[in-house]
Amino acid sequence: MERLLEAVTAVVCLVSPEKVRALANAIRKIEGTRAIATLSDVVGTAAAKTVVERLVEAWRATSVDSGELASMLIAAGHAFENVSKHQSTELVWTGPTTPFVSARRTEQAMLQVIGAAKHSLFITSFVAYDVSTIVRALNNAVTQGVNVSMLLELPQDQGGSITFDVFRKMRSLVPSAELYAWCERSAEFANGRVHAKLVVADGQMCFVTSANLTSHAMEQNIEAGVLLTGGHVPALIHAHLQALVDTKTVRLVSS
């Protein structure tokens, strides 16, 4: 049965909802085993035919009847379609590309999340320089009433690990942003760093990336990340960052 469930999942993930329903209808009509061989004709592409053929192979190894399998497909297809409407995951990549995989660029994803914010925006980064497009977007968000918070790594003379005062830099670039630092660390995190790089808007959309807020990261480095829209992960990230603030694990850095 596990093999059949995996085969059903593969079908609904690859085949369009309309084709899934057509496939389910075709399965319901099957009475003899000879008709099973024609199921792959319901779909058009070679990849889709392959997953349907694997579905047939898995089905043959079970006692599931045609009505049950059709219902499984309809239910799985409905669940997948509903989830897809409410959440999405996109690959984000900066650096050399290939013609085989499409991906958003880091700067595009960052700007999309910043632009989507209506109430709150929380950014974490190890270092941050003057990336003009990002700075403009952040200041524009502020003018739209968005509360912008940033968690950054402290400079060396304040117990951190970077060689310049990123807080002074960001304060001059985005004056209204609330800047946070990981100042007091328990023994287990004594040598820890603010190494996370992410931005989350309203707990609804987030971008998790390897990229710092630097021009090299936006334009030249090989950087990878995922853009998440909807679902529970953006909300969890927002809640966790807010909890770090509320428990004073990270503290607001005064001017």
PDB file of C-alpha atoms in Angstrom:
ATOM      1  CA  MET A   1       0.000   0.000   0.000  1.00  0.00           C
ATOM      2  CA  GLU A   2       2.880   2.372   0.760  1.00  0.00           C
ATOM      3  CA  ARG A   3       4.105   2.003  -2.800  1.00  0.00           C
ATOM      4  CA  LEU A   4       0.643   2.831  -4.130  1.00  0.00           C
ATOM      5  CA  LEU A   5       0.340   5.916  -1.924  1.00  0.00           C
ATOM      6  CA  GLU A   6       3.705   7.135  -3.177  1.00  0.00           C
ATOM      7  CA  ALA A   7       2.608   6.538  -6.760  1.00  0.00           C
ATOM      8  CA  VAL A   8      -0.629   8.481  -6.208  1.00  0.00           C
ATOM      9  CA  THR A   9       1.379  11.351  -4.721  1.00  0.00           C
ATOM     10  CA  ALA A  10       3.744  11.374  -7.702  1.00  0.00           C
ATOM     11  CA  VAL A  11       0.808  11.600 -10.095  1.00  0.00           C
ATOM     12  CA  VAL A  12      -0.966  14.510  -8.401  1.00  0.00           C
ATOM     13  CA  CYS A  13       2.323  16.417  -8.017  1.00  0.00           C
ATOM     14  CA  LEU A  14       3.127  16.177 -11.722  1.00  0.00           C
ATOM     15  CA  VAL A  15      -0.196  15.968 -13.549  1.00  0.00           C
ATOM     16  CA  SER A  16      -2.604  18.901 -13.847  1.00  0.00           C
ATOM     17  CA  PRO A  17      -5.781  18.823 -11.709  1.00  0.00           C
ATOM     18  CA  GLU A  18      -7.917  18.399 -14.819  1.00  0.00           C
ATOM     19  CA  LYS A  19      -5.872  15.391 -15.949  1.00  0.00           C
ATOM     20  CA  VAL A  20      -5.984  13.903 -12.443  1.00  0.00           C
ATOM     21  CA  ARG A  21      -9.778  14.065 -12.537  1.00  0.00           C
ATOM     22  CA  ALA A  22      -9.835  12.596 -16.036  1.00  0.00           C
ATOM     23  CA  LEU A  23      -7.539   9.796 -14.893  1.00  0.00           C
ATOM     24  CA  ALA A  24      -9.768   9.082 -11.896  1.00  0.00           C
ATOM     25  CA  ASN A  25     -12.835   8.933 -14.151  1.00  0.00           C
ATOM     26  CA  ALA A  26     -11.050   6.532 -16.492  1.00  0.00           C
ATOM     27  CA  ILE A  27     -10.054   4.304 -13.561  1.00  0.00           C
ATOM     28  CA  ARG A  28     -13.648   4.176 -12.257  1.00  0.00           C
ATOM     29  CA  LYS A  29     -14.769   2.714 -15.591  1.00  0.00           C
ATOM     30  CA  ILE A  30     -12.221  -0.088 -15.553  1.00  0.00           C
ATOM     31  CA  GLU A  31     -13.688  -3.519 -15.034  1.00  0.00           C
ATOM     32  CA  GLY A  32     -11.021  -5.807 -16.506  1.00  0.00           C
ATOM     33  CA  THR A  33      -7.245  -5.723 -16.300  1.00  0.00           C
ATOM     34  CA  ARG A  34      -6.765  -5.188 -20.028  1.00  0.00           C
ATOM     35  CA  ALA A  35      -8.125  -1.643 -19.853  1.00  0.00           C
ATOM     36  CA  ILE A  36      -5.502  -0.718 -17.262  1.00  0.00           C
ATOM     37  CA  ALA A  37      -2.812  -0.583 -19.940  1.00  0.00           C
ATOM     38  CA  THR A  38      -4.543   2.337 -21.662  1.00  0.00           C
ATOM     39  CA  LEU A  39      -4.506   4.650 -18.643  1.00  0.00           C
ATOM     40  CA  SER A  40      -1.281   6.351 -19.683  1.00  0.00           C
ATOM     41  CA  ASP A  41      -3.118   7.581 -22.804  1.00  0.00           C
ATOM     42  CA  VAL A  42      -5.104   9.960 -20.578  1.00  0.00           C
ATOM     43  CA  VAL A  43      -2.028  12.174 -20.092  1.00  0.00           C
ATOM     44  CA  GLY A  44       0.125  13.783 -22.728  1.00  0.00           C
ATOM     45  CA  THR A  45       3.764  14.170 -21.712  1.00  0.00           C
ATOM     46  CA  ALA A  46       6.345  11.415 -21.431  1.00  0.00           C
ATOM     47  CA  ALA A  47       7.002  12.245 -17.783  1.00  0.00           C
ATOM     48  CA  ALA A  48       3.301  12.081 -16.950  1.00  0.00           C
ATOM     49  CA  LYS A  49       2.940   8.761 -18.775  1.00  0.00           C
ATOM     50  CA  THR A  50       5.807   7.373 -16.720  1.00  0.00           C
ATOM     51  CA  VAL A  51       4.229   8.265 -13.365  1.00  0.00           C
ATOM     52  CA  VAL A  52       0.885   6.858 -14.496  1.00  0.00           C
ATOM     53  CA  GLU A  53       2.567   3.607 -15.550  1.00  0.00           C
ATOM     54  CA  ARG A  54       4.201   3.406 -12.122  1.00  0.00           C
ATOM     55  CA  LEU A  55       0.789   3.985 -10.564  1.00  0.00           C
ATOM     56  CA  VAL A  56      -0.586   1.076 -12.551  1.00  0.00           C
ATOM     57  CA  GLU A  57       2.291  -1.184 -11.490  1.00  0.00           C
ATOM     58  CA  ALA A  58       1.761  -0.304  -7.834  1.00  0.00           C
ATOM     59  CA  TRP A  59      -1.997  -0.767  -8.157  1.00  0.00           C
ATOM     60  CA  ARG A  60      -1.611  -4.255  -9.613  1.00  0.00           C
ATOM     61  CA  ALA A  61       0.280  -5.300  -6.472  1.00  0.00           C
ATOM     62  CA  THR A  62      -2.655  -4.418  -4.178  1.00  0.00           C
ATOM     63  CA  SER A  63      -6.246  -5.460  -3.635  1.00  0.00           C
ATOM     64  CA  VAL A  64      -7.508  -1.887  -4.061  1.00  0.00           C
ATOM     65  CA  ASP A  65     -10.429  -1.744  -6.478  1.00  0.00           C
ATOM     66  CA  SER A  66     -10.927   0.855  -9.189  1.00  0.00           C
ATOM     67  CA  GLY A  67     -13.406   2.916  -7.201  1.00  0.00           C
ATOM     68  CA  GLU A  68     -11.061   3.140  -4.240  1.00  0.00           C
ATOM     69  CA  LEU A  69      -8.098   4.170  -6.377  1.00  0.00           C
ATOM     70  CA  ALA A  70     -10.158   6.807  -8.176  1.00  0.00           C
ATOM     71  CA  SER A  71     -11.223   8.250  -4.814  1.00  0.00           C
ATOM     72  CA  MET A  72      -7.611   8.243  -3.629  1.00  0.00           C
ATOM     73  CA  LEU A  73      -6.571  10.248  -6.674  1.00  0.00           C
ATOM     74  CA  ILE A  74      -9.417  12.746  -6.305  1.00  0.00           C
ATOM     75  CA  ALA A  75      -8.716  13.262  -2.599  1.00  0.00           C
ATOM     76  CA  ALA A  76      -4.952  13.582  -3.065  1.00  0.00           C
ATOM     77  CA  GLY A  77      -5.414  15.904  -6.021  1.00  0.00           C
ATOM     78  CA  HIS A  78      -7.807  18.132  -4.077  1.00  0.00           C
ATOM     79  CA  ALA A  79      -5.417  18.331  -1.112  1.00  0.00           C
ATOM     80  CA  PHE A  80      -2.440  19.152  -3.334  1.00  0.00           C
ATOM     81  CA  GLU A  81      -4.369  21.788  -5.273  1.00  0.00           C
ATOM     82  CA  ASN A  82      -5.647  23.415  -2.074  1.00  0.00           C
ATOM     83  CA  VAL A  83      -2.182  23.534  -0.512  1.00  0.00           C
ATOM     84  CA  SER A  84      -0.703  24.941  -3.722  1.00  0.00           C
ATOM     85  CA  LYS A  85      -3.210  27.793  -3.669  1.00  0.00           C
ATOM     86  CA  HIS A  86      -2.248  28.793  -0.144  1.00  0.00           C
ATOM     87  CA  GLN A  87       1.508  28.295  -0.177  1.00  0.00           C
ATOM     88  CA  SER A  88       4.367  28.148  -2.621  1.00  0.00           C
ATOM     89  CA  THR A  89       8.099  27.483  -2.535  1.00  0.00           C
ATOM     90  CA  GLU A  90      10.469  28.944  -5.116  1.00  0.00           C
ATOM     91  CA  LEU A  91      14.162  28.381  -5.700  1.00  0.00           C
ATOM     92  CA  VAL A  92      16.239  31.564  -5.540  1.00  0.00           C
ATOM     93  CA  TRP A  93      19.737  31.661  -7.016  1.00  0.00           C
ATOM     94  CA  THR A  94      22.458  34.191  -7.751  1.00  0.00           C
ATOM     95  CA  GLY A  95      25.521  33.261  -9.776  1.00  0.00           C
ATOM     96  CA  PRO A  96      26.050  31.113 -12.874  1.00  0.00           C
ATOM     97  CA  THR A  97      22.805  29.769 -14.290  1.00  0.00           C
ATOM     98  CA  THR A  98      21.960  26.850 -16.563  1.00  0.00           C
ATOM     99  CA  PRO A  99      19.273  26.462 -19.227  1.00  0.00           C
ATOM    100  CA  PHE A 100      17.838  23.467 -17.374  1.00  0.00           C
ATOM    101  CA  VAL A 101      16.613  25.064 -14.141  1.00  0.00           C
ATOM    102  CA  SER A 102      14.784  28.358 -13.749  1.00  0.00           C
ATOM    103  CA  ALA A 103      15.149  30.329 -10.523  1.00  0.00           C
ATOM    104  CA  ARG A 104      14.492  33.772  -9.123  1.00  0.00           C
ATOM    105  CA  ARG A 105      17.443  36.042  -8.381  1.00  0.00           C
ATOM    106  CA  THR A 106      18.349  36.945  -4.803  1.00  0.00           C
ATOM    107  CA  GLU A 107      17.714  40.679  -5.168  1.00  0.00           C
ATOM    108  CA  GLN A 108      14.336  40.053  -6.829  1.00  0.00           C
ATOM    109  CA  ALA A 109      13.207  37.788  -4.010  1.00  0.00           C
ATOM    110  CA  MET A 110      14.397  40.201  -1.342  1.00  0.00           C
ATOM    111  CA  LEU A 111      12.577  43.114  -2.968  1.00  0.00           C
ATOM    112  CA  GLN A 112       9.408  41.040  -3.366  1.00  0.00           C
ATOM    113  CA  VAL A 113       9.247  40.231   0.338  1.00  0.00           C
ATOM    114  CA  ILE A 114       9.993  43.814   1.367  1.00  0.00           C
ATOM    115  CA  GLY A 115       7.355  45.097  -1.040  1.00  0.00           C
ATOM    116  CA  ALA A 116       4.776  42.619   0.248  1.00  0.00           C
ATOM    117  CA  ALA A 117       4.990  43.805   3.865  1.00  0.00           C
ATOM    118  CA  LYS A 118       1.952  45.672   5.173  1.00  0.00           C
ATOM    119  CA  HIS A 119       2.660  45.751   8.913  1.00  0.00           C
ATOM    120  CA  SER A 120       5.996  44.218   9.867  1.00  0.00           C
ATOM    121  CA  LEU A 121       9.289  43.309   8.294  1.00  0.00           C
ATOM    122  CA  PHE A 122      12.093  41.505  10.116  1.00  0.00           C
ATOM    123  CA  ILE A 123      15.519  41.016   8.535  1.00  0.00           C
ATOM    124  CA  THR A 124      18.530  39.156   9.863  1.00  0.00           C
ATOM    125  CA  SER A 125      21.968  39.369   8.279  1.00  0.00           C
ATOM    126  CA  PHE A 126      25.583  38.831   9.294  1.00  0.00           C
ATOM    127  CA  VAL A 127      26.781  41.936   7.482  1.00  0.00           C
ATOM    128  CA  ALA A 128      24.979  44.706   5.604  1.00  0.00           C
ATOM    129  CA  TYR A 129      26.395  47.289   3.234  1.00  0.00           C
ATOM    130  CA  ASP A 130      24.759  49.905   1.060  1.00  0.00           C
ATOM    131  CA  VAL A 131      22.672  47.920  -1.427  1.00  0.00           C
ATOM    132  CA  SER A 132      20.832  50.874  -2.928  1.00  0.00           C
ATOM    133  CA  THR A 133      17.771  49.018  -4.208  1.00  0.00           C
ATOM    134  CA  ILE A 134      17.234  47.263  -0.877  1.00  0.00           C
ATOM    135  CA  VAL A 135      17.752  50.471   1.102  1.00  0.00           C
ATOM    136  CA  ARG A 136      15.208  52.321  -1.063  1.00  0.00           C
ATOM    137  CA  ALA A 137      12.707  49.496  -0.626  1.00  0.00           C
ATOM    138  CA  LEU A 138      13.156  49.477   3.152  1.00  0.00           C
ATOM    139  CA  ASN A 139      12.686  53.224   3.446  1.00  0.00           C
ATOM    140  CA  ASN A 140       9.655  53.049   1.184  1.00  0.00           C
ATOM    141  CA  ALA A 141       8.199  50.332   3.443  1.00  0.00           C
ATOM    142  CA  VAL A 142       8.693  52.640   6.424  1.00  0.00           C
ATOM    143  CA  THR A 143       6.792  55.446   4.675  1.00  0.00           C
ATOM    144  CA  GLN A 144       3.952  52.950   4.097  1.00  0.00           C
ATOM    145  CA  GLY A 145       3.688  52.345   7.839  1.00  0.00           C
ATOM    146  CA  VAL A 146       5.669  49.094   8.001  1.00  0.00           C
ATOM    147  CA  ASN A 147       7.645  48.443  11.193  1.00  0.00           C
ATOM    148  CA  VAL A 148      11.138  47.439  10.005  1.00  0.00           C
ATOM    149  CA  SER A 149      13.352  45.436  12.380  1.00  0.00           C
ATOM    150  CA  MET A 150      16.864  44.176  11.719  1.00  0.00           C
ATOM    151  CA  LEU A 151      19.037  41.726  13.664  1.00  0.00           C
ATOM    152  CA  LEU A 152      22.711  42.211  12.815  1.00  0.00           C
ATOM    153  CA  GLU A 153      26.152  41.024  13.954  1.00  0.00           C
ATOM    154  CA  LEU A 154      28.009  43.301  16.366  1.00  0.00           C
ATOM    155  CA  PRO A 155      31.424  44.794  15.499  1.00  0.00           C
ATOM    156  CA  GLN A 156      34.538  43.351  17.117  1.00  0.00           C
ATOM    157  CA  ASP A 157      34.948  46.183  19.628  1.00  0.00           C
ATOM    158  CA  GLN A 158      31.483  45.352  20.996  1.00  0.00           C
ATOM    159  CA  GLY A 159      31.958  41.605  21.272  1.00  0.00           C
ATOM    160  CA  GLY A 160      31.012  40.664  17.724  1.00  0.00           C
ATOM    161  CA  SER A 161      33.086  39.462  14.803  1.00  0.00           C
ATOM    162  CA  ILE A 162      32.896  42.009  11.985  1.00  0.00           C
ATOM    163  CA  THR A 163      35.430  44.760  11.434  1.00  0.00           C
ATOM    164  CA  PHE A 164      33.118  47.764  11.054  1.00  0.00           C
ATOM    165  CA  ASP A 165      30.061  49.150  12.829  1.00  0.00           C
ATOM    166  CA  VAL A 166      27.169  47.867  10.742  1.00  0.00           C
ATOM    167  CA  PHE A 167      24.686  49.450  13.161  1.00  0.00           C
ATOM    168  CA  ARG A 168      26.011  52.941  12.507  1.00  0.00           C
ATOM    169  CA  LYS A 169      25.919  52.222   8.782  1.00  0.00           C
ATOM    170  CA  MET A 170      22.336  50.932   8.753  1.00  0.00           C
ATOM    171  CA  ARG A 171      21.161  53.691  11.076  1.00  0.00           C
ATOM    172  CA  SER A 172      22.338  56.249   8.511  1.00  0.00           C
ATOM    173  CA  LEU A 173      20.750  54.346   5.628  1.00  0.00           C
ATOM    174  CA  VAL A 174      17.420  53.330   7.184  1.00  0.00           C
ATOM    175  CA  PRO A 175      16.970  55.737  10.121  1.00  0.00           C
ATOM    176  CA  SER A 176      13.558  54.422  11.199  1.00  0.00           C
ATOM    177  CA  ALA A 177      14.568  50.753  11.398  1.00  0.00           C
ATOM    178  CA  GLU A 178      14.718  49.093  14.819  1.00  0.00           C
ATOM    179  CA  LEU A 179      18.184  47.530  15.070  1.00  0.00           C
ATOM    180  CA  TYR A 180      18.754  44.500  17.302  1.00  0.00           C
ATOM    181  CA  ALA A 181      21.910  42.726  18.455  1.00  0.00           C
ATOM    182  CA  TRP A 182      22.672  39.430  20.199  1.00  0.00           C
ATOM    183  CA  CYS A 183      24.515  41.040  23.095  1.00  0.00           C
ATOM    184  CA  GLU A 184      24.325  38.659  26.028  1.00  0.00           C
ATOM    185  CA  ARG A 185      25.005  35.008  25.210  1.00  0.00           C
ATOM    186  CA  SER A 186      24.851  32.013  27.499  1.00  0.00           C
ATOM    187  CA  ALA A 187      27.945  29.831  27.834  1.00  0.00           C
ATOM    188  CA  GLU A 188      26.821  27.389  25.161  1.00  0.00           C
ATOM    189  CA  PHE A 189      26.628  30.243  22.621  1.00  0.00           C
ATOM    190  CA  ALA A 190      29.673  32.189  23.840  1.00  0.00           C
ATOM    191  CA  ASN A 191      31.341  32.192  20.421  1.00  0.00           C
ATOM    192  CA  GLY A 192      28.132  32.319  18.414  1.00  0.00           C
ATOM    193  CA  ARG A 193      27.409  34.692  15.560  1.00  0.00           C
ATOM    194  CA  VAL A 194      24.304  36.166  13.959  1.00  0.00           C
ATOM    195  CA  HIS A 195      24.760  34.074  10.859  1.00  0.00           C
ATOM    196  CA  ALA A 196      21.131  33.655   9.730  1.00  0.00           C
ATOM    197  CA  LYS A 197      20.116  35.505   6.587  1.00  0.00           C
ATOM    198  CA  LEU A 198      16.395  35.919   6.095  1.00  0.00           C
ATOM    199  CA  VAL A 199      13.592  38.395   5.708  1.00  0.00           C
ATOM    200  CA  VAL A 200       9.984  37.794   6.751  1.00  0.00           C
ATOM    201  CA  ALA A 201       6.967  39.982   6.007  1.00  0.00           C
ATOM    202  CA  ASP A 202       3.874  39.907   8.222  1.00  0.00           C
ATOM    203  CA  GLY A 203       4.430  36.238   9.004  1.00  0.00           C
ATOM    204  CA  GLN A 204       3.038  35.516   5.540  1.00  0.00           C
ATOM    205  CA  MET A 205       6.079  35.486   3.251  1.00  0.00           C
ATOM    206  CA  CYS A 206       9.745  34.844   3.945  1.00  0.00           C
ATOM    207  CA  PHE A 207      13.006  34.500   2.088  1.00  0.00           C
ATOM    208  CA  VAL A 208      15.653  32.253   3.631  1.00  0.00           C
ATOM    209  CA  THR A 209      19.015  32.675   1.919  1.00  0.00           C
ATOM    210  CA  SER A 210      22.764  32.285   2.126  1.00  0.00           C
ATOM    211  CA  ALA A 211      23.133  35.906   0.995  1.00  0.00           C
ATOM    212  CA  ASN A 212      24.137  38.820   3.191  1.00  0.00           C
ATOM    213  CA  LEU A 213      22.881  42.322   2.429  1.00  0.00           C
ATOM    214  CA  THR A 214      25.829  43.181   0.184  1.00  0.00           C
ATOM    215  CA  SER A 215      26.177  44.049  -3.476  1.00  0.00           C
ATOM    216  CA  HIS A 216      28.426  41.031  -4.024  1.00  0.00           C
ATOM    217  CA  ALA A 217      25.742  38.728  -2.636  1.00  0.00           C
ATOM    218  CA  MET A 218      23.069  40.327  -4.817  1.00  0.00           C
ATOM    219  CA  GLU A 219      25.083  40.364  -8.028  1.00  0.00           C
ATOM    220  CA  GLN A 220      28.252  38.237  -8.088  1.00  0.00           C
ATOM    221  CA  ASN A 221      28.412  35.479  -5.471  1.00  0.00           C
ATOM    222  CA  ILE A 222      26.906  32.043  -5.816  1.00  0.00           C
ATOM    223  CA  GLU A 223      24.024  32.331  -3.354  1.00  0.00           C
ATOM    224  CA  ALA A 224      21.038  30.053  -2.867  1.00  0.00           C
ATOM    225  CA  GLY A 225      17.773  30.342  -1.001  1.00  0.00           C
ATOM    226  CA  VAL A 226      14.057  29.618  -0.959  1.00  0.00           C
ATOM    227  CA  LEU A 227      11.141  32.031  -1.156  1.00  0.00           C
ATOM    228  CA  LEU A 228       8.170  30.797   0.895  1.00  0.00           C
ATOM    229  CA  THR A 229       4.711  32.267   0.450  1.00  0.00           C
ATOM    230  CA  GLY A 230       1.912  31.199   2.784  1.00  0.00           C
ATOM    231  CA  GLY A 231       1.925  28.093   4.923  1.00  0.00           C
ATOM    232  CA  HIS A 232       3.138  27.827   8.499  1.00  0.00           C
ATOM    233  CA  VAL A 233       6.896  28.395   8.067  1.00  0.00           C
ATOM    234  CA  PRO A 234       6.799  32.210   7.598  1.00  0.00           C
ATOM    235  CA  ALA A 235       4.522  32.476  10.637  1.00  0.00           C
ATOM    236  CA  LEU A 236       6.879  30.296  12.705  1.00  0.00           C
ATOM    237  CA  ILE A 237       9.913  32.365  11.698  1.00  0.00           C
ATOM    238  CA  HIS A 238       8.092  35.594  12.566  1.00  0.00           C
ATOM    239  CA  ALA A 239       6.976  34.184  15.927  1.00  0.00           C
ATOM    240  CA  HIS A 240      10.476  32.952  16.757  1.00  0.00           C
ATOM    241  CA  LEU A 241      12.142  36.278  15.947  1.00  0.00           C
ATOM    242  CA  GLN A 242       9.522  38.144  17.963  1.00  0.00           C
ATOM    243  CA  ALA A 243      10.087  35.761  20.868  1.00  0.00           C
ATOM    244  CA  LEU A 244      13.829  36.502  20.758  1.00  0.00           C
ATOM    245  CA  VAL A 245      12.940  40.179  21.128  1.00  0.00           C
ATOM    246  CA  ASP A 246      10.299  39.645  23.829  1.00  0.00           C
ATOM    247  CA  THR A 247      12.614  37.479  25.954  1.00  0.00           C
ATOM    248  CA  LYS A 248      15.431  40.006  25.452  1.00  0.00           C
ATOM    249  CA  THR A 249      17.618  37.325  23.906  1.00  0.00           C
ATOM    250  CA  VAL A 250      18.298  40.013  21.327  1.00  0.00           C
ATOM    251  CA  ARG A 251      18.189  43.642  22.403  1.00  0.00           C
ATOM    252  CA  LEU A 252      17.416  46.932  20.741  1.00  0.00           C
ATOM    253  CA  VAL A 253      20.591  48.894  20.069  1.00  0.00           C
ATOM    254  CA  SER A 254      20.136  52.549  20.977  1.00  0.00           C
ATOM    255  CA  SER A 255      21.685  55.280  18.844  1.00  0.00           C
TER     256      SER A 255
END
